[in-house]
Amino acid sequence: MMKKVFIIAAFAGLMACNNEPEIHIMGEQVDFTQDTKFVPDSVFHSNQHYIDSLTTVTELLEHLETLPSNEELPE
């Protein structure tokens, strides 16, 4: 008897489930088809060298404050 009740409950539970996956998009969507602006290799290597020379978080934060924000960059 308990076996039949368990099977019926399991069957009812499976019937209640929706088998379609739900898609949840989290965060900001990015359009990767837009043109991406890259800095020249010389600027990249210079930045890498400078970042590698940093020894404290304070130095890194001070350096980041000198860089232009996204609002200040020309289009």
Coordinates of N, CA and C in Angstrom, one line a residue:
M1 N 0.8 -1.2 0.0 CA 0.0 0.0 0.0 C 0.9 1.3 0.0
M2 N 1.9 1.3 0.9 CA 2.8 2.5 0.9 C 3.5 2.7 -0.4
K3 N 3.9 1.5 -1.0 CA 4.6 1.6 -2.3 C 3.7 2.3 -3.3
K4 N 2.4 1.9 -3.4 CA 1.5 2.5 -4.3 C 1.4 4.0 -4.1
V5 N 1.3 4.4 -2.8 CA 1.2 5.8 -2.4 C 2.4 6.6 -2.9
F6 N 3.6 6.0 -2.6 CA 4.9 6.6 -3.0 C 4.9 6.8 -4.5
I7 N 4.6 5.8 -5.3 CA 4.6 5.8 -6.7 C 3.7 6.9 -7.3
I8 N 2.5 6.9 -6.7 CA 1.5 8.0 -7.1 C 2.0 9.4 -6.8
A9 N 2.6 9.5 -5.6 CA 3.1 10.8 -5.2 C 4.3 11.2 -6.1
A10 N 5.2 10.3 -6.4 CA 6.3 10.5 -7.3 C 5.8 10.9 -8.7
F11 N 4.8 10.2 -9.2 CA 4.3 10.4 -10.5 C 3.6 11.8 -10.6
A12 N 2.9 12.2 -9.5 CA 2.2 13.5 -9.5 C 3.3 14.6 -9.4
G13 N 4.3 14.3 -8.7 CA 5.4 15.3 -8.6 C 6.1 15.5 -9.9
L14 N 6.3 14.5 -10.6 CA 7.0 14.6 -11.9 C 6.0 15.3 -12.9
M15 N 4.7 15.0 -12.8 CA 3.8 15.7 -13.7 C 3.7 17.2 -13.4
A16 N 3.9 17.6 -12.2 CA 3.8 19.0 -11.8 C 5.1 19.7 -12.3
C17 N 6.2 19.1 -12.5 CA 7.4 19.7 -12.9 C 7.3 20.2 -14.4
N18 N 7.8 21.3 -14.7 CA 7.9 21.8 -16.0 C 9.2 21.4 -16.6
N19 N 9.3 20.6 -17.6 CA 10.6 20.1 -18.1 C 11.3 21.1 -19.0
E20 N 10.7 22.3 -19.3 CA 11.4 23.3 -20.1 C 12.4 24.1 -19.3
P21 N 13.6 24.2 -19.8 CA 14.6 25.0 -19.0 C 14.2 26.5 -18.9
E22 N 14.4 27.1 -17.7 CA 14.2 28.5 -17.6 C 15.5 29.2 -17.8
I23 N 15.4 30.3 -18.6 CA 16.6 31.1 -18.9 C 16.6 32.3 -18.0
H24 N 17.7 32.5 -17.2 CA 17.8 33.7 -16.4 C 19.1 34.4 -16.8
I25 N 18.9 35.6 -17.4 CA 20.0 36.4 -17.8 C 20.4 37.3 -16.6
M26 N 21.6 37.2 -16.1 CA 22.1 38.0 -15.0 C 23.1 39.0 -15.5
G27 N 23.0 40.2 -14.9 CA 24.0 41.2 -15.2 C 23.7 42.0 -16.4
E28 N 24.7 42.7 -16.9 CA 24.5 43.5 -18.1 C 24.8 42.8 -19.3
Q29 N 23.9 42.9 -20.3 CA 24.2 42.2 -21.6 C 25.1 43.0 -22.4
V30 N 26.1 42.3 -23.1 CA 27.1 43.0 -23.9 C 26.9 42.6 -25.3
D31 N 26.9 43.6 -26.2 CA 26.8 43.4 -27.6 C 28.2 43.2 -28.2
F32 N 28.6 42.0 -28.4 CA 30.0 41.7 -28.9 C 30.1 42.0 -30.4
T33 N 29.0 42.4 -31.1 CA 29.1 42.7 -32.5 C 29.6 44.1 -32.7
Q34 N 29.6 44.9 -31.7 CA 30.1 46.3 -31.8 C 31.6 46.3 -31.9
D35 N 32.1 47.4 -32.6 CA 33.6 47.5 -32.7 C 34.2 47.7 -31.4
T36 N 35.3 47.0 -31.1 CA 36.0 47.2 -29.9 C 37.3 48.0 -30.2
K37 N 37.5 49.0 -29.3 CA 38.7 49.8 -29.5 C 39.8 49.2 -28.7
F38 N 40.9 49.0 -29.3 CA 42.1 48.4 -28.6 C 43.2 49.5 -28.5
V39 N 44.0 49.4 -27.5 CA 45.1 50.4 -27.4 C 46.3 49.7 -28.2
P40 N 47.2 50.6 -28.6 CA 48.4 50.0 -29.3 C 49.2 49.1 -28.4
D41 N 50.0 48.2 -29.1 CA 50.8 47.2 -28.3 C 51.8 47.9 -27.4
S42 N 52.3 49.1 -27.8 CA 53.3 49.8 -27.0 C 52.7 50.3 -25.7
V43 N 51.4 50.7 -25.8 CA 50.7 51.2 -24.6 C 50.4 50.0 -23.7
F44 N 50.0 48.9 -24.3 CA 49.7 47.7 -23.5 C 50.9 47.2 -22.7
H45 N 52.0 47.1 -23.4 CA 53.2 46.6 -22.8 C 53.7 47.6 -21.7
S46 N 53.6 48.8 -22.0 CA 54.0 49.8 -21.0 C 53.1 49.7 -19.7
N47 N 51.8 49.5 -19.9 CA 50.9 49.3 -18.8 C 51.3 48.0 -18.0
Q48 N 51.5 47.0 -18.8 CA 51.9 45.7 -18.1 C 53.1 45.8 -17.3
H49 N 54.1 46.5 -17.8 CA 55.4 46.7 -17.1 C 55.2 47.5 -15.8
Y50 N 54.4 48.5 -15.9 CA 54.1 49.4 -14.7 C 53.3 48.6 -13.7
I51 N 52.3 47.8 -14.1 CA 51.5 47.1 -13.2 C 52.3 46.0 -12.5
D52 N 53.2 45.4 -13.3 CA 54.1 44.4 -12.7 C 55.0 44.9 -11.6
S53 N 55.4 46.2 -11.8 CA 56.3 46.9 -10.8 C 55.6 47.3 -9.5
L54 N 54.3 47.3 -9.5 CA 53.6 47.7 -8.3 C 53.8 46.7 -7.2
T55 N 53.9 47.2 -5.9 CA 54.1 46.2 -4.8 C 53.0 46.3 -3.8
T56 N 52.2 47.4 -3.8 CA 51.1 47.5 -2.8 C 49.8 47.8 -3.5
V57 N 48.8 47.5 -2.8 CA 47.4 47.9 -3.4 C 47.3 49.4 -3.4
T58 N 47.8 50.1 -2.5 CA 47.7 51.6 -2.5 C 48.4 52.1 -3.8
E59 N 49.5 51.6 -4.2 CA 50.1 52.0 -5.4 C 49.2 51.8 -6.6
L60 N 48.6 50.6 -6.6 CA 47.7 50.3 -7.7 C 46.5 51.2 -7.7
L61 N 45.9 51.5 -6.6 CA 44.7 52.4 -6.5 C 45.1 53.8 -7.0
E62 N 46.3 54.3 -6.5 CA 46.7 55.6 -7.0 C 46.9 55.7 -8.5
H63 N 47.4 54.6 -9.0 CA 47.6 54.6 -10.5 C 46.3 54.6 -11.2
L64 N 45.3 53.8 -10.7 CA 44.0 53.7 -11.3 C 43.3 55.0 -11.3
E65 N 43.5 55.8 -10.3 CA 42.9 57.1 -10.2 C 43.4 58.1 -11.3
T66 N 44.6 57.8 -11.8 CA 45.1 58.7 -12.9 C 44.5 58.4 -14.2
L67 N 43.9 57.2 -14.4 CA 43.4 56.8 -15.7 C 42.0 57.4 -16.0
P68 N 41.7 57.7 -17.2 CA 40.4 58.3 -17.5 C 39.3 57.3 -17.3
S69 N 38.2 57.7 -16.9 CA 37.0 56.8 -16.7 C 36.4 56.6 -18.1
N70 N 35.4 55.7 -18.2 CA 34.7 55.4 -19.4 C 34.0 56.6 -20.0
E71 N 33.5 57.5 -19.1 CA 32.8 58.7 -19.5 C 33.7 59.7 -20.1
E72 N 35.0 59.7 -19.7 CA 36.0 60.6 -20.2 C 36.6 60.2 -21.6
L73 N 36.5 59.0 -21.9 CA 37.1 58.5 -23.2 C 36.4 59.0 -24.4
P74 N 37.1 59.4 -25.4 CA 36.5 59.8 -26.7 C 35.8 58.6 -27.4
E75 N 34.8 58.9 -28.1 CA 34.1 57.8 -28.8 C 34.7 57.6 -30.1

